[in-house]
Structure formats: C-alpha cells, structure tokens
Short mmCIF file of C-alpha atoms in Angstrom, two decimals:
data_model
loop_
_atom_site.label_atom_id
_atom_site.label_comp_id
_atom_site.label_asym_id
_atom_site.label_seq_id
_atom_site.Cartn_x
_atom_site.Cartn_y
_atom_site.Cartn_z
CA MET A 258 -88.86 47.82 118.76
CA THR A 259 -88.18 48.82 115.17
CA MET A 260 -90.84 48.76 112.45
CA LEU A 261 -89.16 45.63 111.01
CA GLN A 262 -89.46 43.84 114.35
CA HIS A 263 -93.02 45.11 114.71
CA SER A 264 -94.07 43.66 111.34
CA LEU A 265 -92.24 40.43 112.12
CA ALA A 266 -94.13 40.15 115.42
CA VAL A 267 -97.42 40.73 113.58
CA ILE A 268 -96.59 37.85 111.20
CA VAL A 269 -95.81 35.61 114.19
CA VAL A 270 -99.17 36.55 115.76
CA ILE A 271 -100.96 35.75 112.48
CA ALA A 272 -99.26 32.33 112.31
CA LEU A 273 -100.08 31.62 115.96
CA VAL A 274 -103.74 32.64 115.67
CA PHE A 275 -104.03 30.64 112.43
CA ALA A 276 -102.57 27.53 114.08
CA ILE A 277 -104.73 27.85 117.23
CA ALA A 278 -107.92 28.45 115.23
CA LYS A 279 -107.17 25.44 113.02
CA LYS A 280 -106.52 23.35 116.12
CA CYS A 281 -109.93 24.45 117.44
CA LYS A 282 -111.50 23.10 114.20
CA ALA A 283 -112.51 26.52 112.86
CA CYS A 284 -113.16 26.52 109.10
CA THR A 285 -110.52 28.08 106.82
CA GLU A 286 -112.52 31.28 106.27
CA LEU A 287 -112.96 31.96 109.99
CA THR A 288 -109.36 30.95 110.66
CA LEU A 289 -108.13 33.60 108.21
CA LEU A 290 -110.55 36.17 109.63
CA LEU A 291 -109.34 35.50 113.18
CA ALA A 292 -105.75 35.79 111.95
CA ALA A 293 -106.60 39.21 110.48
CA VAL A 294 -108.26 40.32 113.75
CA GLY A 295 -105.21 39.04 115.66
CA ALA A 296 -102.95 41.06 113.37
CA ILE A 297 -104.94 44.27 114.00
CA ILE A 298 -104.85 43.73 117.76
CA ALA A 299 -101.11 43.02 117.64
CA HIS A 300 -100.61 46.14 115.54
CA LEU A 301 -102.47 48.24 118.12
CA ILE A 302 -100.68 46.78 121.14
CA LEU A 303 -97.10 46.33 119.97
CA PRO A 304 -94.85 49.39 119.90
CA MET A 305 -93.81 50.64 116.48
CA GLY A 306 -90.33 51.99 117.26
CA GLU A 307 -88.83 55.30 116.24
CA ASP A 308 -91.17 55.79 113.33
CA PRO A 309 -94.61 55.40 114.90
CA ARG A 310 -97.57 55.60 112.58
CA SER A 311 -100.52 57.89 113.21
CA ALA A 312 -102.90 56.65 115.88
CA LEU A 313 -105.43 54.13 114.60
CA PRO A 314 -108.93 55.04 115.81
CA PHE A 315 -111.69 52.41 115.97
CA THR A 316 -113.46 53.84 112.91
CA GLU A 317 -110.26 53.48 110.88
CA ILE A 318 -109.98 49.81 111.85
CA ILE A 319 -113.56 49.23 110.67
CA ARG A 320 -112.78 51.13 107.47
CA HIS A 321 -109.82 48.88 106.74
CA VAL A 322 -111.87 45.73 107.36
CA VAL A 323 -114.66 46.98 105.08
CA GLU A 324 -112.18 48.06 102.39
CA GLY A 325 -110.75 44.56 102.60
CA THR A 326 -114.10 42.88 101.95
CA PHE A 327 -114.27 44.78 98.66
CA ASN A 328 -110.78 43.84 97.42
CA TYR A 329 -112.10 40.88 95.45
CA PHE A 330 -115.79 41.78 95.23
CA ASP A 331 -115.77 41.79 91.42
CA VAL A 332 -114.08 38.38 91.38
CA CYS A 333 -116.71 37.07 93.84
CA LEU A 334 -119.52 38.38 91.66
CA THR A 335 -117.95 36.82 88.56
CA PHE A 336 -117.56 33.56 90.41
CA LEU A 337 -121.18 33.52 91.66
CA THR A 338 -122.75 34.48 88.34
CA ALA A 339 -120.64 32.01 86.32
CA THR A 340 -121.46 29.15 88.67
CA PHE A 341 -125.14 30.18 88.66
CA PHE A 342 -125.07 29.99 84.85
CA MET A 343 -123.50 26.52 84.87
CA THR A 344 -125.80 25.21 87.64
CA LEU A 345 -128.84 26.53 85.78
CA TYR A 346 -127.64 24.77 82.63
CA LYS A 347 -127.14 21.55 84.57
CA GLU A 348 -130.54 21.71 86.33
CA ALA A 349 -132.27 22.46 83.02
CA GLY A 350 -130.82 19.19 81.70
CA GLY A 351 -128.35 20.73 79.24
CA VAL A 352 -125.34 18.86 80.68
CA ASN A 353 -127.22 15.54 80.55
CA TYR A 354 -128.13 16.20 76.93
CA MET A 355 -124.55 17.08 75.97
CA VAL A 356 -123.01 14.03 77.67
CA ARG A 357 -125.61 11.64 76.23
CA GLN A 358 -125.01 13.03 72.75
CA ILE A 359 -121.24 12.64 73.10
CA VAL A 360 -121.53 9.08 74.40
CA GLY A 361 -124.18 8.10 71.82
CA ARG A 362 -122.12 9.36 68.88
CA PHE A 363 -118.54 8.74 69.91
CA TYR A 364 -118.56 5.86 72.42
CA LYS A 365 -116.78 3.46 70.07
CA LYS A 366 -114.16 6.08 69.11
CA ARG A 367 -112.24 5.92 72.38
CA ILE A 368 -109.73 8.73 71.79
CA LEU A 369 -112.34 11.13 70.44
CA LEU A 370 -114.67 10.28 73.33
CA LEU A 371 -111.94 10.95 75.87
CA LEU A 372 -111.06 14.25 74.18
CA LEU A 373 -114.70 15.36 74.23
CA LEU A 374 -115.14 14.33 77.87
CA THR A 375 -112.01 16.34 78.70
CA VAL A 376 -113.53 19.37 76.96
CA VAL A 377 -116.83 18.87 78.84
CA MET A 378 -114.87 18.81 82.11
CA MET A 379 -112.83 21.89 81.20
CA VAL A 380 -115.74 24.20 80.27
CA PRO A 381 -117.36 24.81 83.70
CA GLY A 382 -114.03 25.49 85.41
CA ALA A 383 -112.82 27.63 82.52
CA VAL A 384 -115.81 29.96 82.74
CA THR A 385 -116.12 29.97 86.54
CA GLY A 386 -112.49 29.61 87.68
CA SER A 387 -113.50 26.99 90.22
CA GLY A 388 -112.52 23.34 90.23
CA ALA A 389 -115.25 22.56 92.78
CA THR A 390 -117.87 23.89 90.34
CA THR A 391 -116.56 21.55 87.65
CA VAL A 392 -116.88 18.58 89.98
CA LEU A 393 -120.37 19.60 91.12
CA THR A 394 -121.78 20.29 87.65
CA VAL A 395 -120.27 17.64 85.35
CA GLY A 396 -118.03 15.50 87.58
CA GLY A 397 -120.71 12.93 88.39
CA LEU A 398 -121.80 12.47 84.77
CA VAL A 399 -118.30 12.22 83.34
CA GLY A 400 -117.44 9.85 86.20
CA ALA A 401 -120.39 7.64 85.17
CA VAL A 402 -119.13 7.53 81.57
CA LEU A 403 -115.61 6.68 82.75
CA ALA A 404 -117.00 3.89 84.93
CA ALA A 405 -118.90 2.52 81.93
CA MET A 406 -115.65 2.59 79.95
CA GLY A 407 -114.07 0.37 82.60
CA VAL A 408 -111.82 2.92 84.33
CA ASN A 409 -111.33 1.71 87.91
CA GLU A 410 -112.62 3.72 90.87
CA ASP A 411 -109.25 5.02 92.11
CA ARG A 412 -108.15 6.24 88.72
CA ARG A 413 -111.61 7.70 88.02
CA VAL A 414 -111.72 9.90 91.11
CA ALA A 415 -108.09 10.96 90.51
CA LEU A 416 -108.93 11.92 86.93
CA ILE A 417 -112.03 13.89 87.95
CA PHE A 418 -109.90 15.81 90.48
CA LEU A 419 -107.09 16.51 87.99
CA LEU A 420 -109.45 17.65 85.23
CA ALA A 421 -111.29 19.87 87.71
CA ALA A 422 -107.97 21.38 88.83
CA MET A 423 -106.88 21.99 85.24
CA SER A 424 -110.28 23.42 84.34
CA ALA A 425 -109.90 25.96 87.15
CA ALA A 426 -106.55 26.98 85.66
CA CYS A 427 -107.94 27.16 82.13
CA PRO A 428 -108.71 30.63 80.68
CA PRO A 429 -110.68 32.91 80.41
CA ILE A 430 -111.15 32.88 84.22
CA ASN A 431 -108.18 31.90 86.34
CA LEU A 432 -108.80 33.31 89.81
CA TRP A 433 -105.20 32.90 91.02
CA ALA A 434 -103.84 34.85 88.07
CA MET A 435 -106.63 37.45 88.35
CA MET A 436 -106.09 37.99 92.08
CA ALA A 437 -102.30 38.14 91.84
CA ALA A 438 -102.42 40.43 88.79
CA ALA A 439 -104.92 42.72 90.55
CA GLY A 440 -102.66 42.88 93.61
CA ALA A 441 -99.63 43.80 91.50
CA ASN A 442 -101.55 46.44 89.47
CA MET A 443 -100.91 44.36 86.38
CA PRO A 444 -103.59 44.16 83.64
CA PHE A 445 -105.06 40.68 83.18
CA VAL A 446 -104.03 40.63 79.52
CA GLY A 447 -101.97 38.11 77.57
CA PHE A 448 -102.69 35.15 79.85
CA THR A 449 -104.99 33.25 77.48
CA TRP A 450 -102.41 31.29 75.46
CA PRO A 451 -99.95 30.40 78.23
CA LEU A 452 -102.79 29.28 80.53
CA LEU A 453 -104.58 27.40 77.76
CA ILE A 454 -101.46 25.52 76.65
CA LEU A 455 -100.32 24.59 80.17
CA SER A 456 -103.74 23.58 81.49
CA GLY A 457 -104.68 21.86 78.21
CA VAL A 458 -101.52 19.75 78.16
CA GLY A 459 -101.99 18.97 81.85
CA ALA A 460 -105.59 17.84 81.25
CA LEU A 461 -104.66 15.68 78.24
CA VAL A 462 -101.73 14.03 80.04
CA SER A 463 -104.01 13.26 83.00
CA THR A 464 -106.80 11.87 80.81
CA PHE A 465 -104.66 9.57 78.69
CA TYR A 466 -102.39 8.47 81.54
CA LEU A 467 -105.26 7.51 83.85
CA THR A 468 -107.34 5.80 81.16
CA ARG A 469 -104.41 3.81 79.72
CA GLY A 470 -105.12 0.18 78.92
CA VAL A 471 -108.90 0.66 79.05
CA ARG A 472 -111.13 -0.68 76.26
CA ASN A 473 -114.75 0.31 75.65
CA THR A 474 -116.27 -3.18 75.66
CA LYS A 475 -119.80 -2.51 76.98
CA PRO A 476 -122.56 -1.93 74.41
CA VAL A 477 -123.40 1.75 74.00
CA GLU A 478 -127.07 1.13 74.89
CA GLU A 479 -126.05 -0.21 78.29
CA VAL A 480 -123.85 2.83 78.93
CA LEU A 481 -126.63 5.22 77.92
CA GLY A 482 -129.00 3.29 80.17
CA ASN A 483 -126.81 4.15 83.17
CA LEU A 484 -126.78 7.88 82.38
CA PRO A 485 -129.61 10.20 83.50
CA GLU A 486 -132.13 11.10 80.80
CA ALA A 487 -132.16 14.63 79.38
CA PRO A 488 -135.60 16.35 79.56
CA ALA A 489 -137.61 16.04 76.35
CA GLY A 490 -137.23 18.98 73.99
CA TRP A 491 -133.47 19.51 74.17
CA ASN A 492 -131.69 19.75 70.83
CA ALA A 493 -128.28 20.93 69.59
CA LEU A 494 -129.52 24.49 68.94
CA ARG A 495 -130.96 24.89 72.44
CA ALA A 496 -127.84 23.34 73.97
CA PHE A 497 -125.38 25.65 72.19
CA VAL A 498 -127.26 28.99 72.22
CA PRO A 499 -126.29 29.95 75.84
CA PHE A 500 -122.60 29.35 75.08
CA VAL A 501 -122.83 31.22 71.77
CA VAL A 502 -124.40 34.18 73.62
CA MET A 503 -121.57 34.07 76.18
CA ILE A 504 -118.84 33.87 73.52
CA VAL A 505 -120.39 36.69 71.43
CA LEU A 506 -120.62 38.98 74.47
CA ILE A 507 -117.01 38.26 75.47
CA MET A 508 -115.56 38.49 71.97
CA GLY A 509 -117.65 41.53 71.00
CA ALA A 510 -115.75 43.73 73.45
CA ARG A 511 -112.44 42.54 71.98
CA ILE A 512 -113.45 42.87 68.31
CA PHE A 513 -115.43 46.14 68.55
CA PRO A 514 -114.01 47.86 71.65
CA ALA A 515 -115.02 51.34 70.45
CA TRP A 516 -118.74 50.80 70.33
CA TRP A 517 -119.43 47.63 72.31
CA PRO A 518 -121.07 48.33 75.70
CA VAL A 519 -119.07 47.46 78.81
CA PHE A 520 -121.01 44.46 80.13
CA GLY A 521 -118.47 43.05 82.55
CA LEU A 522 -118.17 39.31 83.18
CA PRO A 523 -120.93 39.10 85.85
CA MET A 524 -123.51 40.59 83.48
CA ILE A 525 -122.29 38.41 80.60
CA PHE A 526 -122.88 35.29 82.71
CA MET A 527 -126.30 36.54 83.86
CA ILE A 528 -127.34 37.24 80.25
CA SER A 529 -126.10 33.74 79.31
CA ALA A 530 -128.12 32.38 82.25
CA GLY A 531 -131.12 34.24 80.80
CA ALA A 532 -130.45 32.46 77.49
CA VAL A 533 -130.51 29.11 79.35
CA LEU A 534 -133.95 29.98 80.77
CA ILE A 535 -135.23 30.90 77.31
CA CYS A 536 -133.78 27.76 75.67
CA SER A 537 -134.65 25.30 78.41
CA PRO A 538 -137.64 23.10 77.61
CA LYS A 539 -137.98 22.41 81.35
CA LYS A 540 -139.04 24.97 83.97
CA VAL A 541 -136.46 25.51 86.68
CA LYS A 542 -136.68 27.19 90.08
CA VAL A 543 -134.33 30.14 89.61
CA MET A 544 -134.09 31.29 93.24
CA GLU A 545 -133.58 27.72 94.50
CA ILE A 546 -130.70 27.34 92.05
CA ALA A 547 -129.24 30.66 93.23
CA VAL A 548 -129.43 29.42 96.84
CA THR A 549 -127.75 26.13 95.83
CA THR A 550 -125.06 28.13 94.03
CA VAL A 551 -124.40 30.24 97.12
CA GLN A 552 -124.29 27.15 99.35
CA ASN A 553 -121.86 25.38 97.02
CA LEU A 554 -119.63 28.45 96.79
CA LYS A 555 -119.80 29.44 100.46
CA GLU A 556 -116.21 28.37 101.18
CA LEU A 557 -114.71 29.90 98.07
CA VAL A 558 -116.54 33.25 98.18
CA GLY A 559 -116.01 33.39 101.94
CA ILE A 560 -112.28 32.83 101.50
CA MET A 561 -112.06 35.58 98.89
CA VAL A 562 -113.85 38.11 101.12
CA VAL A 563 -111.74 37.17 104.14
CA VAL A 564 -108.50 37.10 102.16
CA GLY A 565 -109.29 40.67 101.12
CA ILE A 566 -109.54 41.63 104.81
CA LEU A 567 -106.31 39.77 105.64
CA ASN A 568 -104.53 41.41 102.73
CA GLN A 569 -105.67 44.87 103.85
CA THR A 570 -104.53 44.09 107.40
CA LEU A 571 -101.15 42.81 106.24
CA THR A 572 -100.65 46.01 104.26
CA LEU A 573 -101.75 48.18 107.21
CA THR A 574 -99.34 46.51 109.61
CA GLY A 575 -96.36 46.40 107.25
CA ALA A 576 -96.38 42.59 107.28
CA ARG A 577 -97.18 42.36 103.58
CA GLY A 578 -94.16 44.48 102.77
CA LEU A 579 -92.02 42.22 104.91
CA ILE A 580 -93.31 39.07 103.20
CA SER A 581 -92.69 40.71 99.83
CA LEU A 582 -89.17 41.66 100.90
CA ALA A 583 -88.49 38.12 102.08
CA VAL A 584 -89.60 36.70 98.74
CA VAL A 585 -87.81 39.35 96.69
CA ILE A 586 -84.40 38.72 98.31
CA LEU A 587 -84.58 34.94 97.79
CA PRO A 588 -82.03 33.60 95.29
CA ILE A 589 -83.77 32.97 91.99
CA TRP A 590 -82.30 29.45 91.62
CA LEU A 591 -84.01 28.52 94.87
CA LEU A 592 -87.37 29.69 93.52
CA PHE A 593 -86.92 27.80 90.26
CA ALA A 594 -85.96 24.68 92.23
CA ALA A 595 -88.60 24.84 94.95
CA LEU A 596 -91.73 26.61 93.67
CA TRP A 597 -93.13 23.38 92.21
CA LEU A 598 -93.37 22.09 95.78
CA ILE A 599 -94.05 25.30 97.71
CA LEU A 600 -96.99 26.51 95.59
CA PRO A 601 -99.23 23.40 95.73
CA VAL A 602 -98.49 22.91 99.45
CA ALA A 603 -99.33 26.57 100.16
CA GLU A 604 -102.53 26.19 98.12
CA GLY A 605 -103.51 23.26 100.33
CA VAL A 606 -103.14 25.47 103.39
CA LEU A 607 -104.33 28.89 102.23
CA GLN A 608 -106.48 28.20 99.16
CA TYR A 609 -106.97 31.32 97.01
CA ALA A 610 -105.26 33.47 99.66
CA VAL A 611 -101.98 32.15 98.34
CA ALA A 612 -102.25 34.19 95.12
CA PRO A 613 -102.15 37.70 96.65
CA LEU A 614 -99.82 36.63 99.47
CA PHE A 615 -97.12 34.89 97.41
CA GLY A 616 -98.10 35.74 93.85
CA VAL A 617 -97.79 39.52 94.13
CA PRO A 618 -94.21 39.63 95.51
CA LEU A 619 -93.19 36.91 93.06
CA ILE A 620 -94.54 38.98 90.15
CA MET A 621 -92.57 41.98 91.40
CA LEU A 622 -89.41 39.91 91.76
CA PHE A 623 -89.68 38.39 88.29
CA ASN A 624 -90.53 41.77 86.79
CA MET A 625 -87.57 43.37 88.59
CA LEU A 626 -85.19 40.69 87.29
CA GLY A 627 -86.38 41.25 83.73
CA TYR A 628 -88.28 37.96 83.37
CA ASN A 629 -91.66 37.67 81.68
CA PRO A 630 -94.20 38.10 84.51
CA VAL A 631 -97.18 37.00 82.37
CA VAL A 632 -95.64 33.62 81.49
CA ALA A 633 -94.31 33.15 85.03
CA LEU A 634 -97.67 33.98 86.66
CA SER A 635 -99.42 31.64 84.21
CA CYS A 636 -97.08 28.83 85.32
CA TRP A 637 -97.75 29.47 89.02
CA SER A 638 -101.51 29.72 88.32
CA VAL A 639 -101.45 26.20 86.86
CA MET A 640 -99.28 24.87 89.71
CA TRP A 641 -101.54 26.24 92.47
CA PRO A 642 -104.71 24.22 91.68
CA VAL A 643 -102.65 20.99 91.70
CA GLY A 644 -102.49 21.47 95.48
CA ASP A 645 -106.29 21.41 95.79
CA CYS A 646 -106.13 17.74 96.82
CA LEU A 647 -103.71 18.41 99.67
CA PRO A 648 -104.59 18.87 103.36
CA PRO A 649 -105.77 20.69 105.39
CA THR A 650 -108.35 22.11 102.94
CA ALA A 651 -108.31 19.71 99.93
CA VAL A 652 -111.49 21.38 98.64
CA VAL A 653 -111.57 19.94 95.12
CA GLY A 654 -110.23 16.53 96.20
CA ARG A 655 -112.96 16.26 98.82
CA ALA A 656 -115.60 17.46 96.35
CA ALA A 657 -114.49 14.75 93.89
CA VAL A 658 -114.68 12.09 96.60
CA MET A 659 -118.20 13.19 97.63
CA GLU A 660 -119.53 13.58 94.08
CA MET A 661 -118.17 10.19 92.98
CA ASN A 662 -119.26 8.52 96.23
CA TYR A 663 -115.70 7.19 96.49
CA LYS A 664 -115.19 4.66 99.29
CA GLY A 665 -111.45 3.97 98.87
CA ASN A 666 -108.50 5.41 100.78
CA TYR A 667 -108.05 9.12 99.93
CA TYR A 668 -104.23 9.08 99.91
CA LYS A 669 -103.60 5.56 98.58
CA GLY A 670 -106.38 5.92 96.01
CA LEU A 671 -106.88 9.48 94.77
CA VAL A 672 -103.55 11.14 95.63
CA LYS A 673 -101.36 8.15 94.67
CA ASN A 674 -103.04 7.74 91.28
CA ALA A 675 -102.94 11.48 90.61
CA LEU A 676 -99.25 11.75 91.55
CA VAL A 677 -97.65 11.04 88.15
CA PRO A 678 -99.84 13.49 86.17
CA MET A 679 -99.38 16.04 88.97
CA LEU A 680 -95.59 15.74 88.73
CA VAL A 681 -95.74 16.02 84.93
CA ILE A 682 -97.85 19.21 85.22
CA LEU A 683 -95.48 20.68 87.83
CA ALA A 684 -92.42 19.78 85.74
CA LEU A 685 -93.98 21.31 82.62
CA CYS A 686 -94.77 24.53 84.50
CA THR A 687 -91.29 24.69 86.03
CA ILE A 688 -89.60 24.25 82.65
CA THR A 689 -91.89 26.91 81.12
CA MET A 690 -91.10 29.22 84.05
CA ILE A 691 -87.35 28.75 83.57
CA PHE A 692 -87.65 29.45 79.83
CA ASN A 693 -90.20 32.24 80.37
CA LYS A 694 -88.52 34.71 78.00
CA PRO A 695 -88.37 32.55 74.86
CA VAL A 696 -91.87 31.20 75.63
CA GLY A 697 -93.15 34.76 76.04
CA ASP A 698 -91.54 35.80 72.73
CA LEU A 699 -93.01 32.75 70.99
CA LEU A 700 -96.53 33.48 72.28
CA GLY A 701 -96.20 37.23 71.81
CA VAL A 702 -96.87 38.12 75.46
CA MET B 199 -122.30 57.60 71.78
CA ASP B 200 -125.35 58.74 73.76
CA ILE B 201 -126.90 55.34 73.18
CA LEU B 202 -123.79 53.68 74.57
CA VAL B 203 -123.97 55.87 77.67
CA LEU B 204 -127.63 54.90 78.09
CA ILE B 205 -126.81 51.20 77.63
CA ASN B 206 -123.96 51.43 80.14
CA THR B 207 -126.31 53.11 82.66
CA ILE B 208 -128.80 50.28 82.19
CA ILE B 209 -126.00 47.72 82.67
CA THR B 210 -124.94 49.48 85.89
CA VAL B 211 -128.52 49.27 87.21
CA CYS B 212 -128.67 45.60 86.18
CA THR B 213 -125.41 44.94 88.03
CA TYR B 214 -127.01 46.33 91.20
CA ALA B 215 -130.00 44.07 90.53
CA VAL B 216 -127.62 41.09 90.25
CA ALA B 217 -126.03 42.04 93.57
CA LEU B 218 -129.50 42.23 95.14
CA PHE B 219 -130.44 38.85 93.66
CA PHE B 220 -127.39 37.16 95.17
CA LEU B 221 -127.85 39.00 98.47
CA ILE B 222 -131.34 37.48 98.72
CA ALA B 223 -129.85 34.04 97.95
CA ILE B 224 -127.17 34.56 100.64
CA VAL B 225 -129.78 35.64 103.20
CA ARG B 226 -131.89 32.57 102.39
CA SER B 227 -128.86 30.31 102.77
CA PHE B 228 -128.07 32.06 106.08
CA LEU B 229 -131.60 31.45 107.35
CA ARG B 230 -131.48 27.77 106.35
CA THR B 231 -128.15 26.85 107.87
CA LYS B 232 -127.97 25.30 111.32
CA LYS B 233 -124.18 25.46 111.66
CA ILE B 234 -122.81 28.48 113.50
CA GLN B 235 -119.57 28.61 111.51
CA ASP B 236 -121.49 28.59 108.23
CA ALA B 237 -123.83 31.31 109.49
CA LEU B 238 -120.82 33.48 110.36
CA VAL B 239 -119.31 32.95 106.91
CA TYR B 240 -122.62 33.97 105.28
CA CYS B 241 -122.65 37.13 107.43
CA ILE B 242 -119.14 38.02 106.26
CA ILE B 243 -120.09 37.38 102.63
CA MET B 244 -123.15 39.64 103.00
CA VAL B 245 -121.13 42.71 104.04
CA PRO B 246 -119.85 43.82 100.60
CA PHE B 247 -123.21 43.08 98.96
CA ILE B 248 -125.15 45.21 101.46
CA LEU B 249 -122.67 48.09 101.27
CA ARG B 250 -122.68 47.99 97.48
CA LEU B 251 -126.48 48.11 97.37
CA LEU B 252 -126.57 50.97 99.87
CA ARG B 253 -123.97 52.68 97.65
CA LEU B 254 -121.79 53.27 100.69
CA LYS B 255 -118.84 51.63 98.95
#
C-alpha cells in the first residue's frame, strides 16, 4: 500500500465513521470527534507502504489530539466573550431600549425603519461571528417588530434567518474567513470591505425582498405595547457607551499601533462587557449569563474544538494533503461554476469545519493561479453561512424557528421564502469571485 | 515602553482570568446537563481551558 492509498483509505474510514455516527444520532461535534478517532486508528493499523513514518507511540497520539484542541482556542475565546458581551447587553435591557427607540421614532418611515432593523440584526453577528447569537439576542425582538408591520410568518422567519446568516459573515469577525486564513498562514487583513459590501448587499436584498408590499398600518402605540419594556434608567448615553468602548479599543490599535497595548479581541469584549455592567441601570447575574452563553454556544465552540482535532488528525495521516491535492487539481471553471452550490451544502453538513477543510486548499489554489485570495475567501465566507438553514445541522435555521416559535413547514415556509435572496447572494458572490482581480484592485486589497 | 510592557503583562493575567471565568461557566453547564452527549461535548470544550490555565499549553 502506497502512502497515497493509505491516505485515501483514511479518508474512506473518516467518511464511514461519520456516516455511522450520524446514523446513530450522535451530535455533529461527537460525530466529528469519532471520525478523528477512527482516522487515528486507521492510520495506526493500515500499512504505509515504502515510505513508512516513524512509529506513533500512545503519548504522541494524545499530543496530537491536545494540539488539535488548541488550533482554534483563540477563536473560541473571542466567540465566547463576544456573545457574553451581547447577552449581557440584552439581559440588562439595552436591546429592548434600542429597539423601542427605533420603533418609536421611525415606525412611520418604513424604509428607514427597515434599514435600522437590519443594522440591529447585523451588529451581534458582526461582533461575535455567529448567526445563532444574532437570532438569540435580537431575533425575537426584530421578529416582533416585523410581525407588527404585517410581514407574514413564513417571510418573517426566513428574513430573521437570512439576516442572521449575513450578520455572521459581516466584519470584523467572520469565523470562516478567520479559520481558513489561519490554516493557510494568511494574515486576516484586508477582509473588511469585501465582507462588508457582500454581506451588506445580501442583508439589504433579503430585507427589502421579504418585506415587499407591506405597509405599516398599525398605530405605533399598539406596536410598542407588544414589545417588552426596557428597564427604567436606560438612555442613549448608557446604550451607546459599551459600543463606543468596543470601537475605541479596536480602532486604537489600528490608529496608534506603536503605543497602544495589545488587548486582543477577547479582552476587548470583556472590557466592553464591563462597560455594560457599569452603564446598566438594572443588576444582572453575571455568572448566570456566562452559563447561558456557554449553553447557547455549546455546539459552535464544541465544533471548533473538535474540528481542530480532526484537522490535526487529517494532517498527521496525510489525508489533508490529499484533500488539498484533489481541490488544487480541479479545473478552475468547475470551481467557478459549482462553488455556489458546494459551499452552502458542505456548510450544512460540516458547519465551521468546512472552512479549514475546503477553504485552505482553495486559498492555496487561487493564490497559485494568481487570483486575489482575499476577495475570493471573502466571497466563500459569505456563501458558507447561507447553508446554515440546510440539513443535517441547520443550526441558524433551527434557532430562528425556535426563537420565532414558528409553527409552519420548515422547507415550504422558511427555506422556500429564503430561496430567492439566497440565490441572489450566491450569484453576487460568484460574480465577485470571478472578477476577483478588478474587485481587489478597486478595494485596494 | 516599560509602561506598555507592564500593561501587556496585566492584560495577559486578565486573559487567564477570562479563561478561568469561562471554565467555571463550562463546569457549571456540565454539572447541570442531563444529556450524556452534551456532557461529553462540555468535557471536550474544557480540555483547552484547563491546559491553558495550568500553563501546560
């Protein structure tokens, strides 16, 4: 057995274990972990041909697994702290205050109201990188406003999903781009504009397409009556200070890099969370909110830890190289023609694991062919979250259904209504990917 | 520059404190869950946090 056949056999074992574990109703995180364990066992048992590697003692196997858990530790910490910040803000009543203010002032100005609601939906995902967080923090409230505006249930849940997906793609935190860039040893620099334009256009298309033909006929008092009250004491200053703190800490490092301390995103979000506690007129149970945050993010953080292990295992066994090779030798026209379909479907199966598995070899291929990898990766990173409503995982789609208490048919309601905006987003990303060089020149990346 | 070094040291210590804070939250979530699969996922998530706090990795 040659090394090529060995790696191929390892991939087959991974696919088999994955399929069996899924059949046995194991959750995605455990399925991926079992696939990684299966790969290690296959690597130990199967012969490695004429070029055998050094023997792999038990301690080395443990070392590789542990190394793997740390691959995305910083991303996990960023994710947890950002979501903690947003959950704290929500529990303190800040989100209620913001939404009530927007509705109270702009309810009769339909376009402005929709634009502001889109911004409200984009913020949590933009700072946390998670569509599920967007749904859990502001999805219910924005859904209530949309219902008051007369948007029907199917369209409403589809819009909440699409905005959550686009918010996850929105900069500064796009986990797919961060994970793929980290795997390809590529600095996460220059992504802001391409990600902002693609996700922003996607969000606006979704909002205005799914709210077409709707008129705000209810009196504003009735709409406000259906929204939860904000705790007494909130005002504009208190509501904005935590975000100002966050923006100052992020921008400070860019404007004064020579003498600004290196905070790192996790600390920036924790300091912003501290600002929420100082500004909040209501006392909140900090540890309870941290526990809620962990419970809400269990799947996503779990997947990132396990994907790290799987990635390490794939590298150890040579399977990652083989996958990369398979992607790199594909004709480029095929990628341009099929990625719009492959990426969302793969996201539905693998979740964030898709970024290091497919993103890294794709970056290398595009880089090798002289294309602009920053623009291309930005396009893929907006296409991936579109698949978050697809089975078997459908994390964000399911979160939207639960949060909105949606009783309709998932496919005929949510997916069917979201289909047109989804296709527009995928087409936009594909066109941008094809014209990556002129777009890169235009944006200066 | 000495002040910056001092500030960065403080930030490093705070980052460990943040890791400890979330480890406590993960342990609490682990103790509350009644589902075996969830408990296993919490155990896996705990690994990097514990090793980071023990400064083994």
